[in-house]
Coordinates of C-alpha atoms in Angstrom, one line a residue:
Chain A
M1 CA 14.8 -51.1 -33.0
L2 CA 15.1 -48.7 -35.3
S3 CA 11.6 -47.2 -34.7
I4 CA 12.1 -47.4 -30.9
K5 CA 14.8 -45.5 -30.8
S6 CA 13.6 -42.9 -33.1
K7 CA 10.5 -42.3 -31.5
P8 CA 11.3 -39.0 -29.6
V9 CA 12.4 -38.0 -33.4
I10 CA 9.3 -38.9 -34.7
I11 CA 6.8 -37.4 -32.7
L12 CA 9.1 -33.7 -32.3
I13 CA 8.7 -33.7 -36.3
L14 CA 5.1 -34.4 -36.4
L15 CA 5.3 -31.4 -33.3
G16 CA 7.1 -29.3 -36.0
A17 CA 4.2 -31.1 -38.9
I18 CA 1.7 -29.7 -35.9
M19 CA 3.2 -25.7 -35.2
A20 CA 3.8 -25.1 -39.0
A21 CA 0.4 -26.6 -39.8
A22 CA -0.5 -24.0 -36.6
F23 CA 1.3 -21.4 -37.9
T24 CA -0.3 -21.6 -41.9
V25 CA -4.0 -21.8 -40.8
S26 CA -3.6 -19.0 -38.8
G27 CA -1.9 -17.1 -41.7
C28 CA -5.1 -17.6 -43.4
G29 CA -7.4 -16.7 -40.9
Q30 CA -5.4 -12.9 -40.8
Q31 CA -5.5 -12.7 -44.4
D32 CA -9.5 -13.3 -44.4
A33 CA -10.1 -10.4 -42.2
A34 CA -7.8 -8.4 -44.1
N35 CA -9.5 -8.9 -46.8
S36 CA -13.0 -8.9 -45.0
S37 CA -12.4 -5.5 -43.4
E38 CA -12.0 -3.8 -46.8
K39 CA -16.0 -4.6 -47.6
T40 CA -17.6 -1.9 -44.9
D41 CA -19.6 -0.1 -47.5
G42 CA -22.1 -2.5 -48.9
A43 CA -25.0 -3.2 -48.1
K44 CA -23.9 -6.3 -45.8
L45 CA -21.4 -4.8 -43.0
A46 CA -18.7 -6.7 -42.3
G47 CA -15.1 -6.4 -41.0
T48 CA -13.4 -5.4 -37.6
L49 CA -13.9 -2.3 -35.6
T50 CA -11.7 -1.4 -32.4
I51 CA -13.0 0.4 -29.6
A52 CA -9.8 2.0 -26.7
G53 CA -10.3 4.4 -24.0
S54 CA -12.0 5.7 -20.6
T55 CA -12.1 2.1 -18.0
S56 CA -15.9 4.2 -17.1
V57 CA -17.3 4.0 -20.9
Q58 CA -15.6 0.6 -21.3
P59 CA -18.6 -1.3 -19.8
F60 CA -21.2 0.7 -22.1
S61 CA -19.7 0.2 -25.5
E62 CA -19.1 -3.7 -24.5
V63 CA -22.6 -4.1 -24.4
L64 CA -23.4 -1.9 -27.2
A65 CA -20.6 -3.8 -29.7
E66 CA -22.6 -6.6 -28.2
K67 CA -25.8 -5.5 -29.4
F68 CA -24.2 -4.4 -32.7
M69 CA -22.6 -7.3 -33.2
D70 CA -26.0 -9.3 -33.0
N71 CA -27.1 -7.4 -35.4
H72 CA -24.4 -7.8 -37.8
P73 CA -23.0 -11.0 -37.5
G74 CA -20.1 -10.3 -39.8
V75 CA -18.8 -7.4 -37.6
Q76 CA -16.3 -7.8 -35.4
I77 CA -16.1 -5.4 -32.1
N78 CA -13.2 -5.1 -29.8
V79 CA -13.6 -3.2 -27.2
Q80 CA -10.6 -2.2 -24.6
G81 CA -9.6 -0.3 -22.1
G82 CA -6.8 2.1 -20.6
G83 CA -7.9 4.7 -20.2
S84 CA -9.6 7.8 -21.4
S85 CA -5.5 9.5 -21.9
Q86 CA -5.2 6.2 -23.8
G87 CA -7.9 6.4 -25.7
V88 CA -7.2 10.1 -27.3
A89 CA -3.8 8.8 -28.3
A90 CA -5.0 5.5 -29.4
V91 CA -7.0 6.4 -32.0
I92 CA -5.0 9.8 -32.8
S93 CA -2.1 6.7 -33.6
G94 CA -4.3 5.3 -35.5
A95 CA -4.1 2.0 -33.0
A96 CA -8.3 2.1 -32.1
D97 CA -10.5 3.2 -34.6
I98 CA -13.0 4.3 -31.9
G99 CA -11.3 6.3 -28.7
S100 CA -13.3 7.2 -25.9
S101 CA -13.3 9.2 -23.0
S102 CA -15.2 10.4 -19.7
R103 CA -14.0 14.0 -19.9
D104 CA -13.9 16.7 -22.6
L105 CA -11.0 17.1 -24.5
K106 CA -7.6 19.2 -23.2
P107 CA -6.6 22.2 -25.3
E108 CA -3.9 20.2 -27.1
E109 CA -5.8 17.2 -27.7
L110 CA -7.8 19.4 -29.5
E111 CA -6.3 20.7 -32.6
E112 CA -5.7 16.5 -33.3
N113 CA -8.7 17.4 -36.0
L114 CA -10.8 14.1 -33.7
I115 CA -14.7 14.6 -33.8
E116 CA -16.8 13.5 -30.6
T117 CA -19.3 11.8 -30.5
K118 CA -21.3 12.7 -27.1
L119 CA -22.6 9.0 -26.2
A120 CA -24.0 9.8 -22.8
L121 CA -24.1 11.5 -19.6
D122 CA -23.1 11.0 -15.9
G123 CA -23.6 11.8 -12.9
V124 CA -20.5 12.0 -10.0
A125 CA -22.3 11.2 -7.1
I126 CA -21.0 12.2 -3.7
A127 CA -21.8 9.1 -1.3
V128 CA -21.8 8.7 2.6
H129 CA -23.0 5.1 4.8
P130 CA -26.6 5.7 4.9
S131 CA -26.1 5.6 8.4
N132 CA -24.9 9.0 8.5
P133 CA -27.5 11.5 9.1
V134 CA -26.5 13.6 6.7
T135 CA -28.6 14.5 3.8
N136 CA -27.5 17.2 1.7
L137 CA -24.2 19.4 1.4
S138 CA -23.2 22.7 -0.3
M139 CA -20.7 22.0 -2.8
E140 CA -18.0 24.8 -0.7
D141 CA -18.3 21.7 2.2
V142 CA -17.2 19.6 -0.3
K143 CA -14.8 21.6 -1.5
N144 CA -13.5 21.6 2.0
I145 CA -13.5 18.1 3.6
Y146 CA -11.5 17.4 0.6
L147 CA -8.4 20.2 1.7
G148 CA -8.8 19.8 4.4
N149 CA -10.7 22.1 5.9
I150 CA -13.4 20.9 7.6
T151 CA -12.4 17.5 9.4
N152 CA -15.4 16.6 11.3
W153 CA -19.0 15.3 10.7
S154 CA -19.9 17.7 13.5
E155 CA -18.7 20.9 11.6
V156 CA -21.4 20.2 9.1
G157 CA -24.1 19.0 10.7
G158 CA -24.1 15.4 11.5
K159 CA -22.7 13.1 14.8
D160 CA -19.4 14.0 16.4
G161 CA -16.5 11.8 14.2
V162 CA -13.8 12.1 12.4
I163 CA -14.4 11.7 8.3
T164 CA -12.4 9.4 6.0
V165 CA -12.0 11.5 3.0
V166 CA -12.2 8.9 -0.5
S167 CA -10.7 9.4 -3.3
R168 CA -9.4 8.8 -6.7
E169 CA -5.6 8.3 -7.9
A170 CA -4.5 10.7 -10.6
G171 CA -5.1 10.9 -13.9
S172 CA -8.8 8.9 -13.1
G173 CA -11.2 10.5 -15.6
T174 CA -14.0 10.9 -12.5
R175 CA -11.3 12.5 -10.6
G176 CA -11.1 15.0 -13.2
A177 CA -14.4 15.9 -13.2
F178 CA -14.6 16.0 -9.1
E179 CA -11.4 18.5 -9.3
D180 CA -12.8 21.0 -12.1
I181 CA -16.5 20.9 -11.3
V182 CA -15.9 20.9 -7.3
M183 CA -12.3 21.8 -6.2
D184 CA -11.8 24.4 -8.7
K185 CA -8.4 23.9 -9.6
Q186 CA -7.5 23.7 -5.8
E187 CA -5.1 20.6 -5.1
I188 CA -7.3 17.6 -2.8
A189 CA -5.7 17.0 0.4
K190 CA -2.4 14.3 0.7
E191 CA -3.9 12.9 3.3
V192 CA -7.2 11.4 1.9
I193 CA -7.6 7.9 0.8
I194 CA -7.1 6.6 -2.3
Q195 CA -8.5 3.8 -4.2
N196 CA -8.8 2.7 -7.6
S197 CA -12.0 2.2 -8.9
N198 CA -15.6 3.5 -8.8
G199 CA -16.1 -0.3 -7.1
A200 CA -13.3 0.3 -4.4
V201 CA -14.7 3.4 -3.3
R202 CA -18.2 1.9 -2.9
T203 CA -16.6 -1.0 -0.9
T204 CA -14.9 1.9 1.1
V205 CA -17.4 4.0 1.6
A206 CA -20.0 1.5 2.5
G207 CA -17.7 -0.1 5.5
D208 CA -16.7 2.8 7.0
K209 CA -19.3 5.0 8.9
N210 CA -17.4 8.1 9.1
A211 CA -16.4 7.3 5.0
I212 CA -17.9 10.2 1.9
G213 CA -16.4 9.2 -1.8
Y214 CA -17.5 10.6 -4.8
L215 CA -18.1 7.7 -8.1
S216 CA -20.6 7.3 -11.3
L217 CA -23.8 7.8 -10.2
A218 CA -24.4 4.8 -12.2
M219 CA -22.5 2.7 -9.3
I220 CA -24.8 3.8 -6.4
D221 CA -26.9 1.7 -5.2
N222 CA -28.0 0.3 -1.2
Q223 CA -24.9 0.0 0.1
I224 CA -24.6 3.7 0.2
K225 CA -25.9 6.8 0.3
S226 CA -26.1 9.7 -2.4
L227 CA -25.5 13.4 -0.9
D228 CA -27.9 15.8 -2.5
I229 CA -25.4 18.9 -3.4
D230 CA -26.8 22.8 -2.6
G231 CA -30.1 21.3 -1.8
V232 CA -30.1 19.2 -5.4
K233 CA -30.9 16.0 -5.3
S234 CA -28.8 14.2 -8.4
N235 CA -30.8 11.7 -10.1
V236 CA -31.1 11.6 -13.7
D237 CA -33.3 14.8 -14.7
N238 CA -31.6 17.4 -12.5
I239 CA -28.5 16.2 -13.9
K240 CA -29.8 16.8 -18.2
A241 CA -31.6 19.8 -16.8
G242 CA -27.9 21.2 -15.2
T243 CA -29.1 21.6 -12.4
Y244 CA -26.9 19.6 -10.2
K245 CA -23.6 20.1 -11.5
I246 CA -21.3 17.4 -11.0
S247 CA -21.5 15.6 -14.2
R248 CA -18.9 14.2 -17.2
P249 CA -19.9 13.7 -20.8
F250 CA -19.1 10.1 -22.2
L251 CA -17.4 11.1 -25.3
Y252 CA -16.4 8.7 -28.6
L253 CA -13.6 10.3 -30.9
T254 CA -13.0 9.4 -34.5
K255 CA -10.1 11.3 -36.6
N256 CA -11.8 13.1 -39.2
Q257 CA -15.6 12.4 -40.0
P258 CA -16.9 9.6 -39.5
E259 CA -17.2 6.6 -42.2
G260 CA -17.6 2.8 -43.0
L261 CA -18.1 0.6 -40.1
A262 CA -17.5 3.6 -37.7
K263 CA -20.2 6.0 -38.8
A264 CA -22.5 3.0 -38.8
Y265 CA -21.5 1.9 -35.3
L266 CA -22.1 5.3 -33.6
D267 CA -25.3 6.0 -35.7
F268 CA -26.3 2.8 -34.1
V269 CA -25.3 4.2 -30.8
L270 CA -27.1 7.2 -30.9
S271 CA -30.3 5.1 -32.3
D272 CA -32.9 5.0 -29.8
E273 CA -31.8 1.4 -29.6
G274 CA -29.2 2.2 -28.3
Q275 CA -29.7 5.4 -26.2
A276 CA -32.1 2.8 -24.9
I277 CA -29.2 0.3 -24.0
I278 CA -27.6 3.1 -22.3
V279 CA -29.9 4.5 -19.5
E280 CA -30.8 0.6 -19.2
E281 CA -26.8 0.7 -18.1
G282 CA -27.1 3.5 -15.7
A283 CA -25.8 6.2 -17.8
I284 CA -27.9 9.3 -19.0
S285 CA -29.2 10.0 -22.4
P286 CA -27.8 13.4 -23.7
Q287 CA -30.9 13.9 -25.9
Chain B
M1 CA 11.1 -66.1 -48.4
M2 CA 11.3 -62.6 -46.7
E3 CA 12.8 -63.7 -43.4
K4 CA 16.1 -65.2 -46.0
L5 CA 16.2 -61.6 -47.7
N6 CA 15.8 -60.1 -44.5
T7 CA 19.1 -62.2 -43.7
M8 CA 20.6 -61.5 -47.0
V9 CA 20.6 -58.0 -47.3
S10 CA 21.0 -57.2 -43.3
T11 CA 24.1 -59.6 -43.5
S12 CA 25.1 -57.4 -46.7
S13 CA 24.8 -53.9 -45.6
C14 CA 25.6 -54.8 -41.9
S15 CA 28.3 -52.4 -41.2
I16 CA 26.2 -49.3 -43.3
L17 CA 22.9 -50.3 -41.6
A18 CA 24.8 -49.7 -37.7
E19 CA 26.7 -47.2 -38.8
T20 CA 23.5 -45.3 -40.2
Q21 CA 21.3 -46.2 -37.4
K22 CA 24.4 -44.9 -35.2
R23 CA 24.9 -41.9 -36.9
F24 CA 21.2 -41.7 -36.9
K25 CA 21.0 -41.9 -32.8
L26 CA 23.3 -39.5 -32.0
S27 CA 21.8 -36.4 -34.2
G28 CA 18.3 -37.2 -32.6
E29 CA 20.2 -37.2 -29.4
Q30 CA 21.6 -33.8 -30.4
F31 CA 18.4 -32.4 -31.9
I32 CA 16.6 -32.8 -28.5
E33 CA 19.9 -31.1 -26.7
K34 CA 19.5 -28.0 -29.1
I35 CA 15.5 -27.8 -28.2
L36 CA 16.2 -28.0 -25.2
M37 CA 19.2 -25.2 -24.9
L38 CA 16.2 -23.2 -26.9
C39 CA 13.9 -23.6 -24.4
A40 CA 16.6 -22.5 -21.3
A41 CA 17.2 -19.6 -23.6
I42 CA 13.4 -18.4 -23.9
S43 CA 13.4 -18.6 -20.6
I44 CA 16.6 -15.8 -20.1
L45 CA 15.6 -13.7 -23.2
A46 CA 12.6 -13.0 -21.9
I47 CA 13.9 -11.9 -18.4
L48 CA 16.6 -10.0 -20.5
L49 CA 14.3 -8.3 -22.5
I50 CA 12.1 -7.7 -19.3
T51 CA 15.0 -6.0 -18.1
L52 CA 15.3 -4.0 -20.6
F53 CA 12.1 -2.5 -20.6
I54 CA 12.0 -1.5 -16.8
F55 CA 15.0 0.1 -17.5
S56 CA 15.2 1.9 -21.1
R57 CA 11.5 3.0 -19.5
G58 CA 12.4 4.0 -16.6
I59 CA 16.2 5.6 -16.6
P60 CA 15.6 8.7 -18.5
V61 CA 12.2 9.8 -15.6
I62 CA 15.0 8.9 -13.5
L63 CA 18.2 10.9 -14.5
K64 CA 16.1 14.1 -15.3
T65 CA 14.8 14.2 -12.4
G66 CA 17.5 13.6 -10.4
L67 CA 18.4 10.1 -8.9
G68 CA 17.9 11.9 -5.5
N69 CA 15.5 14.1 -5.9
F70 CA 13.2 11.1 -7.3
L71 CA 14.0 9.3 -4.7
L72 CA 14.0 11.9 -1.3
N73 CA 11.3 14.2 -2.6
L74 CA 8.0 13.3 -0.8
E75 CA 5.7 15.0 -3.7
W76 CA 4.0 12.9 -5.8
A77 CA 1.5 15.2 -7.9
P78 CA 2.1 13.3 -11.4
T79 CA -0.8 15.2 -13.0
S80 CA 1.5 18.8 -12.6
G81 CA 5.1 16.9 -13.1
N82 CA 6.4 16.5 -9.8
F83 CA 7.9 13.1 -9.8
G84 CA 9.1 12.6 -6.3
I85 CA 8.7 8.1 -4.3
G86 CA 10.2 9.1 -1.4
A87 CA 6.6 9.2 0.3
M88 CA 6.0 5.5 -1.1
F89 CA 10.6 4.0 -0.6
V90 CA 10.2 5.0 3.0
G91 CA 6.2 3.5 3.3
S92 CA 7.6 0.4 1.7
L93 CA 10.2 -0.8 4.6
V94 CA 7.5 0.9 6.8
V95 CA 4.9 -1.8 5.4
T96 CA 8.0 -4.3 5.3
F97 CA 9.5 -3.8 8.6
T98 CA 6.4 -3.8 11.0
A99 CA 5.4 -6.8 9.2
L100 CA 9.1 -8.7 9.3
L101 CA 8.9 -7.1 13.6
W102 CA 5.9 -9.9 14.0
A103 CA 6.3 -12.7 11.9
V104 CA 9.9 -13.1 12.0
P105 CA 9.7 -14.2 15.9
L106 CA 6.3 -16.0 15.7
G107 CA 7.3 -17.8 12.5
L108 CA 11.1 -18.8 13.8
M109 CA 9.0 -20.1 17.0
T110 CA 7.2 -22.3 14.5
S111 CA 9.7 -23.9 12.8
I112 CA 11.5 -24.8 15.5
F113 CA 8.2 -26.5 17.3
M114 CA 8.0 -28.2 13.6
A115 CA 11.0 -28.7 13.7
E116 CA 12.2 -30.9 17.2
I117 CA 9.2 -30.5 18.9
A118 CA 6.4 -31.9 17.3
P119 CA 5.6 -35.6 16.8
P120 CA 5.8 -36.5 12.9
R121 CA 2.5 -36.3 11.7
I122 CA 2.0 -33.2 13.3
D123 CA 4.7 -31.4 11.7
K124 CA 3.5 -33.3 8.3
I125 CA -0.2 -31.4 9.0
L126 CA 1.2 -28.4 10.0
G127 CA 3.3 -28.3 6.7
S128 CA 0.5 -28.7 4.4
L129 CA -1.4 -26.2 6.0
L130 CA 1.2 -24.3 5.3
E131 CA 1.2 -25.4 1.7
L132 CA -2.3 -24.0 1.8
L133 CA -1.6 -20.6 2.9
A134 CA 0.8 -19.9 0.4
G135 CA -1.2 -21.0 -2.0
I136 CA -4.0 -18.8 -1.1
P137 CA -4.3 -15.7 -3.8
S138 CA -3.0 -12.5 -2.2
V139 CA -6.6 -10.8 -3.6
V140 CA -8.1 -13.1 -1.4
Y141 CA -5.6 -12.0 1.8
G142 CA -6.7 -8.3 1.0
F143 CA -9.8 -8.8 0.9
F144 CA -10.3 -10.4 3.8
G145 CA -7.8 -7.8 5.2
L146 CA -10.4 -5.0 3.8
I147 CA -13.7 -6.5 5.9
V148 CA -12.5 -8.1 8.6
I149 CA -9.0 -6.2 9.9
V150 CA -9.5 -3.0 8.8
P151 CA -13.0 -2.9 11.0
F152 CA -11.1 -4.3 13.2
I153 CA -8.1 -1.6 13.9
R154 CA -11.0 1.2 13.1
E155 CA -13.0 0.0 16.0
Y156 CA -10.7 -0.7 18.0
L157 CA -7.3 1.2 17.9
G158 CA -9.3 4.4 15.7
G159 CA -8.2 5.6 12.7
N160 CA -10.1 4.1 9.5
G161 CA -8.6 1.4 9.7
L162 CA -6.6 1.8 6.3
S163 CA -3.3 1.8 7.6
V164 CA 0.2 0.5 8.2
L165 CA -0.9 -1.7 10.7
A166 CA -3.7 -3.6 8.2
G167 CA -1.2 -3.6 5.5
A168 CA 1.9 -5.2 8.1
I169 CA -0.3 -8.0 9.5
I170 CA -1.9 -9.0 5.8
L171 CA 1.6 -9.0 4.8
G172 CA 2.7 -10.9 7.6
I173 CA 0.5 -13.6 7.5
M174 CA 1.3 -13.7 3.9
I175 CA 5.0 -14.0 4.2
L176 CA 4.7 -16.4 7.0
P177 CA 4.9 -19.9 4.9
T178 CA 8.1 -18.7 3.0
I179 CA 10.2 -17.6 6.5
I180 CA 8.2 -21.4 8.2
N181 CA 9.4 -23.8 5.7
I182 CA 13.3 -22.0 5.1
S183 CA 14.3 -22.2 8.9
R184 CA 12.1 -25.4 9.5
D185 CA 14.6 -27.1 6.7
S186 CA 17.5 -25.4 8.1
I187 CA 16.9 -26.5 11.1
K188 CA 16.8 -30.1 10.2
A189 CA 19.5 -29.9 7.9
V190 CA 21.6 -29.3 10.8
P191 CA 23.8 -32.5 11.5
R192 CA 22.5 -34.9 13.7
E193 CA 25.6 -35.5 15.8
Y194 CA 25.6 -31.7 16.9
K195 CA 22.7 -32.3 18.4
E196 CA 23.5 -35.7 20.1
G197 CA 26.4 -34.2 21.4
S198 CA 25.0 -31.4 22.8
L199 CA 22.5 -33.4 24.6
A200 CA 25.5 -36.1 25.6
L201 CA 27.8 -33.1 27.5
G202 CA 24.2 -32.7 29.8
A203 CA 22.0 -29.8 27.9
T204 CA 18.6 -29.6 27.9
H205 CA 16.3 -30.3 24.5
Y206 CA 15.8 -26.3 25.2
Q207 CA 19.8 -25.5 25.6
T208 CA 20.4 -27.6 22.4
I209 CA 17.5 -25.5 20.6
S210 CA 19.2 -22.2 21.2
R211 CA 22.7 -22.8 21.7
V212 CA 23.4 -25.6 18.9
L213 CA 20.5 -26.0 16.5
L214 CA 19.9 -21.9 15.5
P215 CA 23.5 -21.2 15.7
A216 CA 24.2 -24.2 13.2
A217 CA 21.0 -22.9 11.2
R218 CA 21.5 -19.4 11.1
S219 CA 22.7 -18.6 7.8
G220 CA 19.1 -20.8 6.1
I221 CA 17.1 -18.6 8.9
I222 CA 18.6 -15.4 7.9
T223 CA 17.7 -16.5 4.0
A224 CA 14.2 -17.2 4.9
I225 CA 14.0 -13.9 6.8
I226 CA 15.7 -12.6 3.5
L227 CA 13.4 -14.1 1.0
G228 CA 10.5 -13.0 3.4
M229 CA 11.2 -9.7 3.5
G230 CA 11.5 -9.9 -0.8
R231 CA 7.8 -11.2 -1.0
A232 CA 6.9 -8.9 2.0
I233 CA 8.1 -5.5 -0.7
G234 CA 7.1 -7.2 -3.8
E235 CA 3.2 -7.6 -2.5
T236 CA 0.7 -5.6 -4.3
M237 CA -3.2 -6.4 -4.6
A238 CA -3.8 -7.4 -0.7
V239 CA -1.4 -3.8 0.1
V240 CA -3.5 -1.7 -2.4
M241 CA -6.7 -3.3 -0.4
V242 CA -5.8 -2.7 3.1
T243 CA -3.2 0.8 3.2
G244 CA -5.3 4.0 2.2
N245 CA -2.9 4.6 -0.6
A246 CA -2.0 8.1 1.2
A247 CA 1.3 9.1 -0.8
I248 CA 2.6 10.8 2.6
L249 CA 5.2 9.9 5.0
P250 CA 3.1 7.4 7.7
G251 CA 2.7 9.7 11.2
N252 CA 2.5 6.5 13.0
I253 CA 0.8 2.5 12.8
L254 CA -2.6 4.3 11.9
S255 CA -2.0 6.3 9.2
P256 CA -2.8 5.6 5.4
V257 CA 0.8 4.9 3.7
R258 CA 0.6 3.8 -0.1
T259 CA 4.0 1.4 -0.7
M260 CA 6.1 1.0 -5.2
T261 CA 4.3 -1.2 -6.1
S262 CA 0.6 0.1 -4.5
N263 CA 1.9 3.1 -6.7
I264 CA 2.5 1.2 -9.9
V265 CA -0.7 -0.6 -10.0
L266 CA -3.0 2.2 -8.6
E267 CA -2.0 4.6 -11.2
M268 CA -1.1 2.8 -14.2
G269 CA -4.4 2.3 -15.6
Y270 CA -4.7 6.6 -16.9
A271 CA -1.1 7.1 -16.8
T272 CA 0.4 8.4 -19.8
G273 CA 3.5 10.3 -21.2
D274 CA 6.0 10.9 -18.4
H275 CA 3.6 10.1 -15.8
Q276 CA 4.3 6.7 -17.3
A277 CA 7.7 6.9 -17.3
A278 CA 7.4 7.9 -13.5
L279 CA 5.9 4.2 -12.8
F280 CA 8.4 2.8 -14.6
A281 CA 11.2 4.4 -12.6
T282 CA 9.3 3.0 -9.8
G283 CA 9.8 -0.4 -11.3
T284 CA 12.7 0.5 -11.7
V285 CA 13.8 1.0 -8.1
L286 CA 12.0 -1.3 -7.3
F287 CA 13.7 -4.0 -9.4
I288 CA 16.6 -3.7 -8.0
L289 CA 16.0 -3.3 -4.1
I290 CA 14.4 -6.8 -4.9
V291 CA 17.6 -7.9 -6.6
L292 CA 19.9 -6.8 -3.7
L293 CA 18.1 -8.7 -1.4
N294 CA 18.2 -11.5 -3.2
F295 CA 21.9 -11.4 -4.3
I296 CA 22.5 -10.7 -0.2
A297 CA 20.1 -14.1 0.4
N298 CA 22.5 -15.6 -1.5
L299 CA 25.6 -14.6 0.1
A300 CA 24.2 -15.5 3.0
S301 CA 23.4 -18.7 2.6
K302 CA 26.8 -19.4 0.6
A303 CA 28.6 -18.2 3.5
G304 CA 26.3 -20.9 5.8
R305 CA 27.9 -23.2 3.7
V306 CA 30.8 -22.2 4.2
N307 CA 31.3 -22.4 8.0
E308 CA 29.5 -25.6 7.6
S309 CA 32.1 -27.3 5.7
N310 CA 34.9 -25.8 8.2

């Protein structure tokens, strides 16, 4: 009689016990992690490292971190996105051990005693639909298209058709690089189509035979065609040589000189093994 | 032996046992009630905290820019400190009303068909199809729009296809289930005597529907439209994918447009400082708009109930 009536109570007490147990266990886990992160400068690497920032750098960080964790089983690396500005803010505040950025630092950010490590270069390609007969544009033409001064492909040697101009949202690192290098401080016209990722720009350009867009060179595939700018092809060699002008650095940022686990990770990224991964993933090794 | 002992114990302490049992049972009940209350309190607390957070992040920027300036200024250039969501505010309304323009008549007629004309079996099939329609994730609608509707508009109507029209078509499809389900239920809820009375007076079926059933179900239909409108204004993913997102006042139905929800999702990844706060402020405006719409929907359904009871 008693046991039947009090069943729900017993269940609740059990539940409470389980929850309490779970809390204690997770508490222990955290303590372990805290202990181990102090042993970073021993012979065996261990501890946790947080990388946050640019979404353009994020896929590279993920692959690099995975490989690094394979080499050092005691290490846990958390890779987070958020954007370049978030990355800079996170490393300044200490929320991340390493910040990542896909643009050069702004003057006010440079004063914060940050150390830059350039892990890669990334080209920004100007892309059109594969059926577009135009293969080359001058930097001036690209600028005028984005200013809204040139609106028809026939003005730049193509077939008659109103240009669908595709751009990125305000604050994007890719847009920042494009504005600095191509637009020369002038505002992109307000009427242009805005997409909020490299992938969305690619889908839009691939689906519209009159479209033009800019995106990370690593994202170019057979759905879209990348244009020559001032007669220079957008490829790895030309970006390294500096003849293809539209490129930007991928940066890792640390507060003061990196040490311990952060230093070990950055050394790995700059090693031959790390740079091979970067090239494999589609960016350009700066060395 | 044991039994004997038991009976002995029970007879001697029977009243005490019953007393403890009763008290124990009571405290168990109370304990569970407390737990349930705690659960309810947590969900209410979550809503309060979210509201508080959005407002505390959004209001300062609105005050700094000035409410009028923030809502009416058409210049959105967050990286150079120009925070005006006028174009997006208008954009949200234009896309939503264009969607309602076709989805309301279609939805209403479908609900009449389902409630009054279709045999019960067809009504059931249509009902489960509508549930399916309501269950498709919005990103799938957006992808469908981008791959099918946008090229169609570009090919046959002109422009580049990423437009108010594309957004309105997709949104209309998305709010159809809301409009149809609620209107159908309210038509079905009209007392049987109304219909029988009307038919007995010699009115045709169509006359009965248009002169008796629809007016009687009016408040439910208005609620359906307002809830559909709320869903359309709040929808994000599908809209971002098909409207082109240029922060301008749309000149016509083929022009690109950016809604308030799109503005937030587009720029949140890279926004910092005042830019980020301005996105929260956009969220604040949206929040107030949606609460207002729900309030009106509540009023409408209450007004309807008062009418019926009179």
